[in-house]
Coordinates of C-alpha atoms and ligand atoms in Angstrom, one line a residue:
M16 CA 79.3 91.8 107.1
L17 CA 77.6 92.0 103.8
F18 CA 79.6 93.1 100.8
L19 CA 77.6 94.9 98.2
P20 CA 78.6 94.8 94.6
R21 CA 80.4 97.9 93.3
K22 CA 77.2 99.2 91.9
F23 CA 73.7 98.0 92.7
K24 CA 70.9 99.5 90.7
I25 CA 67.2 98.4 90.9
A26 CA 64.6 99.3 88.3
V27 CA 60.9 98.7 88.8
I28 CA 58.0 98.9 86.3
G29 CA 54.3 98.4 86.6
T30 CA 53.4 98.6 82.9
E31 CA 53.8 96.3 80.0
A32 CA 56.1 98.7 78.2
D33 CA 59.5 98.7 79.9
R34 CA 60.0 102.4 80.6
A35 CA 62.8 101.9 83.1
A36 CA 65.2 99.6 81.1
T37 CA 64.7 96.9 83.7
Q38 CA 66.6 94.3 81.7
V39 CA 69.8 96.2 81.9
H40 CA 69.8 96.8 85.6
D41 CA 71.4 94.7 88.4
V42 CA 67.9 93.8 89.5
G43 CA 64.7 94.5 87.4
L44 CA 61.3 94.1 88.9
H45 CA 58.1 93.9 86.9
V46 CA 54.8 94.2 88.8
V47 CA 52.7 91.3 87.6
T48 CA 49.6 89.3 88.6
N49 CA 49.3 85.5 88.7
D50 CA 46.4 83.4 87.4
A51 CA 44.7 83.9 90.8
G52 CA 44.9 87.7 90.4
E53 CA 47.4 88.1 93.2
L54 CA 50.0 90.8 92.9
G55 CA 53.7 90.0 92.7
F56 CA 56.9 90.5 90.8
E57 CA 58.8 89.0 88.0
V58 CA 62.5 89.2 89.1
I59 CA 65.3 89.8 86.6
V60 CA 68.9 89.9 87.7
G61 CA 72.3 90.5 86.2
G62 CA 71.6 93.1 83.5
G63 CA 73.9 96.0 82.8
L64 CA 75.6 98.2 80.2
G65 CA 78.9 100.0 80.2
R66 CA 82.0 98.0 79.2
T67 CA 80.1 94.7 79.7
P68 CA 76.6 95.0 78.3
I69 CA 74.4 92.1 79.4
I70 CA 70.7 91.5 79.2
G71 CA 69.4 90.3 82.6
K72 CA 68.0 86.8 83.3
T73 CA 64.6 86.1 84.7
I74 CA 65.1 84.1 87.9
R75 CA 61.5 84.1 89.0
K76 CA 58.4 84.6 87.0
F77 CA 56.2 85.3 90.0
L78 CA 57.3 86.3 93.5
P79 CA 54.4 87.1 95.8
R80 CA 54.6 90.7 96.9
E81 CA 55.1 90.0 100.6
H82 CA 58.4 88.2 99.8
L83 CA 60.0 91.0 97.9
L84 CA 62.5 92.2 100.5
S85 CA 63.4 88.8 101.7
Y86 CA 64.0 87.6 98.2
L87 CA 66.2 90.7 97.3
D88 CA 68.1 90.0 100.5
A89 CA 68.7 86.4 99.3
I90 CA 70.1 87.8 96.0
L91 CA 72.5 89.9 97.9
R92 CA 73.5 87.0 100.2
V93 CA 74.3 84.9 97.1
Y94 CA 76.4 87.8 95.7
N95 CA 78.1 88.1 99.0
L96 CA 79.0 84.4 99.0
H97 CA 80.1 84.1 95.4
G98 CA 80.8 87.5 93.9
R99 CA 84.2 88.7 92.9
R100 CA 86.2 91.0 95.1
D101 CA 89.6 90.7 93.4
N102 CA 88.8 93.1 90.6
K103 CA 86.5 96.1 91.1
Y104 CA 85.4 96.0 87.4
K105 CA 84.2 92.4 88.0
A106 CA 82.4 93.3 91.3
R107 CA 79.0 93.3 89.8
I108 CA 76.0 91.0 89.9
K109 CA 76.0 90.8 86.1
I110 CA 79.5 89.3 86.1
L111 CA 78.4 86.6 88.6
V112 CA 75.2 85.8 86.8
D113 CA 77.0 85.6 83.5
S114 CA 79.6 83.2 84.9
L115 CA 77.2 81.0 86.8
G116 CA 74.4 81.1 84.3
G117 CA 70.9 82.3 85.1
D118 CA 69.6 78.9 86.1
Q119 CA 72.4 78.2 88.6
F120 CA 72.1 81.7 90.0
A121 CA 68.4 81.2 90.4
K122 CA 68.9 77.9 92.2
L123 CA 71.4 79.5 94.7
V124 CA 69.0 82.3 95.4
E125 CA 66.0 80.0 96.0
A126 CA 68.1 77.8 98.3
E127 CA 69.4 80.9 100.2
W128 CA 65.9 82.3 100.5
E129 CA 64.3 79.0 101.7
A130 CA 67.0 78.4 104.2
H131 CA 67.6 81.9 105.6
T132 CA 65.3 84.8 104.7
K133 CA 61.9 83.5 103.6
D134 CA 59.1 84.3 106.2
G135 CA 61.6 86.2 108.3
P136 CA 61.5 89.7 109.6
L137 CA 61.7 91.2 106.1
T138 CA 58.3 89.7 105.1
L139 CA 56.0 92.5 104.2
T140 CA 52.6 92.8 105.7
D141 CA 49.3 94.2 104.4
D142 CA 49.9 97.1 106.8
N143 CA 53.2 97.9 105.2
F144 CA 51.5 98.1 101.8
D145 CA 48.6 100.1 103.1
T146 CA 51.1 102.6 104.7
A147 CA 53.0 102.9 101.4
A148 CA 49.8 103.4 99.5
S149 CA 48.6 106.1 101.9
Y150 CA 51.4 108.4 100.6
F151 CA 49.8 108.5 97.2
S152 CA 46.4 109.9 96.3
M153 CA 44.5 109.9 93.0
P154 CA 44.3 113.3 91.3
D155 CA 40.9 114.9 91.4
Y156 CA 39.8 113.6 87.9
Q157 CA 36.7 115.2 86.4
S158 CA 34.0 113.5 84.4
F159 CA 33.2 114.6 80.8
D160 CA 30.7 114.2 78.1
A161 CA 32.8 111.7 76.0
L162 CA 31.0 112.3 72.8
A163 CA 31.3 116.1 73.0
V164 CA 35.0 115.9 73.9
Q165 CA 35.7 113.5 71.0
S166 CA 33.8 115.6 68.6
E167 CA 35.6 118.8 69.5
L168 CA 39.0 117.0 69.4
Q169 CA 38.2 115.6 65.9
Q170 CA 37.4 119.1 64.6
Q171 CA 40.7 120.4 66.0
L172 CA 42.7 117.5 64.5
N173 CA 41.0 118.0 61.1
A174 CA 41.7 121.7 61.1
D175 CA 45.3 121.7 62.1
K176 CA 47.8 119.3 60.7
D177 CA 50.6 120.4 63.1
F178 CA 48.3 119.8 66.1
A179 CA 47.3 116.4 64.6
N180 CA 51.0 115.4 64.3
W181 CA 51.7 116.4 67.9
Y182 CA 48.6 114.6 69.1
N183 CA 49.6 111.4 67.3
Q184 CA 53.2 111.4 68.3
N185 CA 53.3 113.1 71.7
T186 CA 50.2 112.1 73.5
V187 CA 49.4 108.7 75.0
A188 CA 46.1 107.1 76.0
H189 CA 45.1 107.4 79.6
K190 CA 43.3 104.9 81.9
V191 CA 40.8 107.6 82.9
D192 CA 38.3 108.7 80.2
G193 CA 38.7 112.3 79.1
Y194 CA 42.4 112.4 79.8
R195 CA 45.7 111.8 78.0
A196 CA 49.3 111.8 79.0
V197 CA 51.4 114.4 77.1
V198 CA 55.1 113.8 76.3
I199 CA 57.0 117.1 76.0
S200 CA 59.9 116.7 73.6
L201 CA 63.1 118.2 74.8
K202 CA 64.6 117.6 71.4
A203 CA 63.6 120.9 69.9
G204 CA 66.2 120.5 67.1
L205 CA 66.8 123.7 65.2
V206 CA 65.1 126.8 66.5
D207 CA 65.4 129.8 64.3
G208 CA 68.3 127.9 62.6
R209 CA 70.2 127.4 65.8
Y210 CA 70.6 123.9 67.3
V211 CA 69.2 123.4 70.8
P212 CA 71.1 120.6 72.5
S213 CA 68.9 117.5 73.2
G214 CA 67.5 117.6 76.7
D215 CA 68.3 121.3 77.4
L216 CA 65.8 123.7 78.9
S217 CA 66.2 127.4 79.6
D218 CA 65.3 128.9 83.0
A219 CA 62.4 130.7 81.3
Q220 CA 61.1 127.4 79.8
M221 CA 61.4 125.7 83.2
D222 CA 59.4 128.5 84.9
A223 CA 56.8 128.3 82.2
L224 CA 56.5 124.5 82.4
A225 CA 56.0 124.7 86.1
D226 CA 53.1 127.1 85.6
L227 CA 51.7 124.9 82.8
S228 CA 51.9 121.8 85.0
D229 CA 49.9 123.6 87.6
R230 CA 47.3 124.7 85.1
Y231 CA 47.0 121.4 83.1
S232 CA 48.4 118.4 85.0
F233 CA 47.7 118.7 88.7
G234 CA 51.0 120.4 89.3
E235 CA 53.0 117.3 88.3
L236 CA 55.8 117.0 85.8
R237 CA 57.8 113.9 85.3
G238 CA 61.2 113.2 83.6
T239 CA 61.5 110.2 81.4
Y240 CA 64.2 107.7 80.5
Q241 CA 64.1 109.1 77.0
Q242 CA 65.2 112.6 78.3
N243 CA 61.8 114.1 77.8
L244 CA 59.1 115.4 80.2
V245 CA 55.6 114.2 80.8
F246 CA 52.4 115.9 81.9
A247 CA 50.7 112.7 83.1
D248 CA 47.1 113.8 83.4
V249 CA 45.9 116.3 80.8
Q250 CA 42.2 116.8 80.0
T251 CA 41.6 115.9 76.4
N252 CA 39.5 119.0 75.9
E253 CA 42.5 121.1 76.9
L254 CA 45.1 119.5 74.7
Y255 CA 44.8 122.1 71.9
E256 CA 45.2 125.0 74.3
L257 CA 48.2 123.3 75.9
W258 CA 49.8 122.5 72.5
Q259 CA 49.5 126.2 71.5
Q260 CA 51.3 127.3 74.7
L261 CA 54.0 124.6 74.4
S262 CA 54.5 125.7 70.7
D263 CA 55.1 129.3 71.9
L264 CA 57.9 127.9 74.1
H265 CA 59.4 125.7 71.3
L266 CA 58.4 122.7 73.3
A267 CA 55.9 121.1 71.0
R268 CA 58.1 119.3 68.5
A269 CA 56.1 116.3 67.3
N270 CA 59.0 113.9 67.1
I271 CA 58.6 111.5 70.0
N272 CA 59.9 108.0 69.1
T273 CA 61.4 109.3 65.8
L274 CA 65.1 109.3 64.9
T275 CA 65.6 112.8 66.4
D276 CA 64.1 111.8 69.7
M277 CA 67.7 110.8 70.6
I278 CA 69.2 110.0 74.0
V279 CA 72.4 112.0 74.0
C280 CA 74.9 112.1 76.9
P281 CA 76.7 115.4 77.6
G282 CA 79.9 114.2 76.0
W283 CA 82.9 116.5 76.0
D284 CA 80.7 119.6 76.6
Y285 CA 80.4 118.8 80.3
C286 CA 81.9 115.4 81.1
S287 CA 85.5 114.9 82.0
L288 CA 85.4 111.2 81.0
A289 CA 84.2 111.7 77.5
N290 CA 86.2 110.6 74.5
A291 CA 84.2 112.6 72.0
T292 CA 81.7 115.4 71.6
T293 CA 78.1 114.2 71.2
H294 CA 76.1 117.3 70.6
N295 CA 77.9 118.3 67.4
I296 CA 77.0 114.9 66.0
A297 CA 73.4 115.3 67.2
E298 CA 73.3 118.7 65.5
Q299 CA 74.4 117.2 62.2
I300 CA 71.7 114.6 62.5
E301 CA 69.2 117.3 63.3
K302 CA 70.2 119.2 60.2
Q303 CA 70.0 116.1 58.0
F304 CA 66.6 115.0 59.4
D305 CA 64.7 118.1 60.0
D306 CA 61.6 117.1 57.9
L307 CA 59.0 115.6 60.2
D308 CA 57.1 113.9 57.3
Y309 CA 60.4 112.1 56.4
L310 CA 60.9 111.1 60.0
Y311 CA 57.4 109.7 60.2
D312 CA 58.1 107.7 57.0
L313 CA 61.2 106.2 58.7
G314 CA 59.0 105.1 61.5
D315 CA 60.0 104.4 65.2
I316 CA 63.8 104.5 65.5
R317 CA 65.8 104.7 68.7
L318 CA 69.2 106.5 68.3
N319 CA 71.3 106.6 71.5
M320 CA 74.7 108.3 71.7
S321 CA 77.3 108.0 74.4
G322 CA 80.6 109.9 74.6
C323 CA 82.4 106.9 76.1
M324 CA 82.1 103.3 77.1
N325 CA 80.3 104.1 80.3
A326 CA 77.2 104.2 78.1
C327 CA 75.2 106.8 80.1
A328 CA 73.0 107.2 77.0
H329 CA 72.5 103.4 76.8
H330 CA 73.8 103.3 73.2
H331 CA 73.7 99.5 73.2
T332 CA 70.0 99.5 73.5
G333 CA 69.1 101.7 70.6
D334 CA 68.3 100.7 67.1
I335 CA 71.3 102.7 66.3
G336 CA 74.0 103.3 68.9
I337 CA 76.8 105.8 68.6
L338 CA 79.8 105.6 70.8
G339 CA 82.7 107.9 71.2
V340 CA 86.0 106.0 71.3
D341 CA 89.6 107.1 71.4
K342 CA 92.3 105.2 69.6
K343 CA 96.0 105.8 70.0
A344 CA 97.6 106.6 66.7
S345 CA 101.3 107.2 66.0
T346 CA 100.8 110.9 66.0
G347 CA 98.9 111.0 69.3
I348 CA 95.2 110.5 70.1
R349 CA 92.8 110.0 67.3
L350 CA 89.1 110.5 68.1
A351 CA 86.5 108.5 66.3
L352 CA 82.9 107.6 66.4
A353 CA 81.9 104.0 66.0
V354 CA 78.4 103.4 64.8
T355 CA 77.0 100.2 66.3
L356 CA 73.8 98.7 65.0
V357 CA 72.5 96.4 67.7
M358 CA 69.6 94.1 68.1
T359 CA 67.0 96.0 70.0
P360 CA 65.9 93.9 73.0
N361 CA 62.1 93.3 73.0
W362 CA 61.7 95.4 76.1
A363 CA 62.9 98.6 74.3
K364 CA 59.9 98.7 72.1
S365 CA 57.4 96.6 73.9
Ligands
SF4_4 S1 78.8 108.1 78.5 FE1 80.8 108.8 79.1 S2 81.0 110.8 78.2 FE2 78.8 110.4 78.3 S3 78.1 111.2 80.3 FE3 78.6 109.1 80.6 S4 80.7 109.1 81.4 FE4 80.4 111.1 80.4

């Protein structure tokens, strides 16, 4: 029988920027190519947050893609042989990797893989990859007159500073000419003087976004690690129109990657585990930093806020982390917020 760790979370990315926090997962996989142009994975193990925040260790720089499952199986087998079962809080791969060291853990995995799982029934075939790929199809991208599109866009940017801010902050280059990805900020901040909690959407906004995704992004809307939404495939020549419609919905705040683009857990408002409220702190921050030009002057800042040590908002990985803690005082429970400045791991901004 195989004993899994108490939690076992895998994150995968195919981009240079780490948009899935792979270094703080039990297993992180980066899709990479080797010098021969073959596809494979860099394998990272033993990351995690919560009470014991640890950055994962790379145990293999390049794993050929056909060996992915057999190698992951070897990782589990090593955990099964050496992991802790005496204490549920220690029953995590990150605890084992930390105690053995990344190099030793890698040696054990390689030995287990070579001896038991490599080239076995878990080896993936080209047919397996073709079958998986068949579930995905490319959107019906159109071709455009690049010069005409760029010229029209430039006029719109010159004519409207608010649109230019949004374009610069909230849209991202696309691999297909004539398209951009649009990040929809769910950090509206103060709307008509009233704070809108980070990450909240009304039913009317959800309905409207569904319609807009049909109209502008092949009917697809994605949620991000940063608690925002993305229209992944928007025609550049329709950005201005989309921006106007998002503005009407209070969903066009141009604050992506600024201080107010916070990750905020629900805290006391919804979570029974919380030590502190989070959204009242977020509201105070919003009131203090409501000037976009000032936010741009501050530059890219990640502020993550968790209501307890479970760290659902990944406060350890922000430039500024805010954590709700409780401390017993003689008169009862005292609630406090500890502000933790941490070194941002390279992946967070890479
Ligand atoms: S960090 Fe704590 S308070 Fe916040 S959602 Fe997670 S468990 Fe709840």
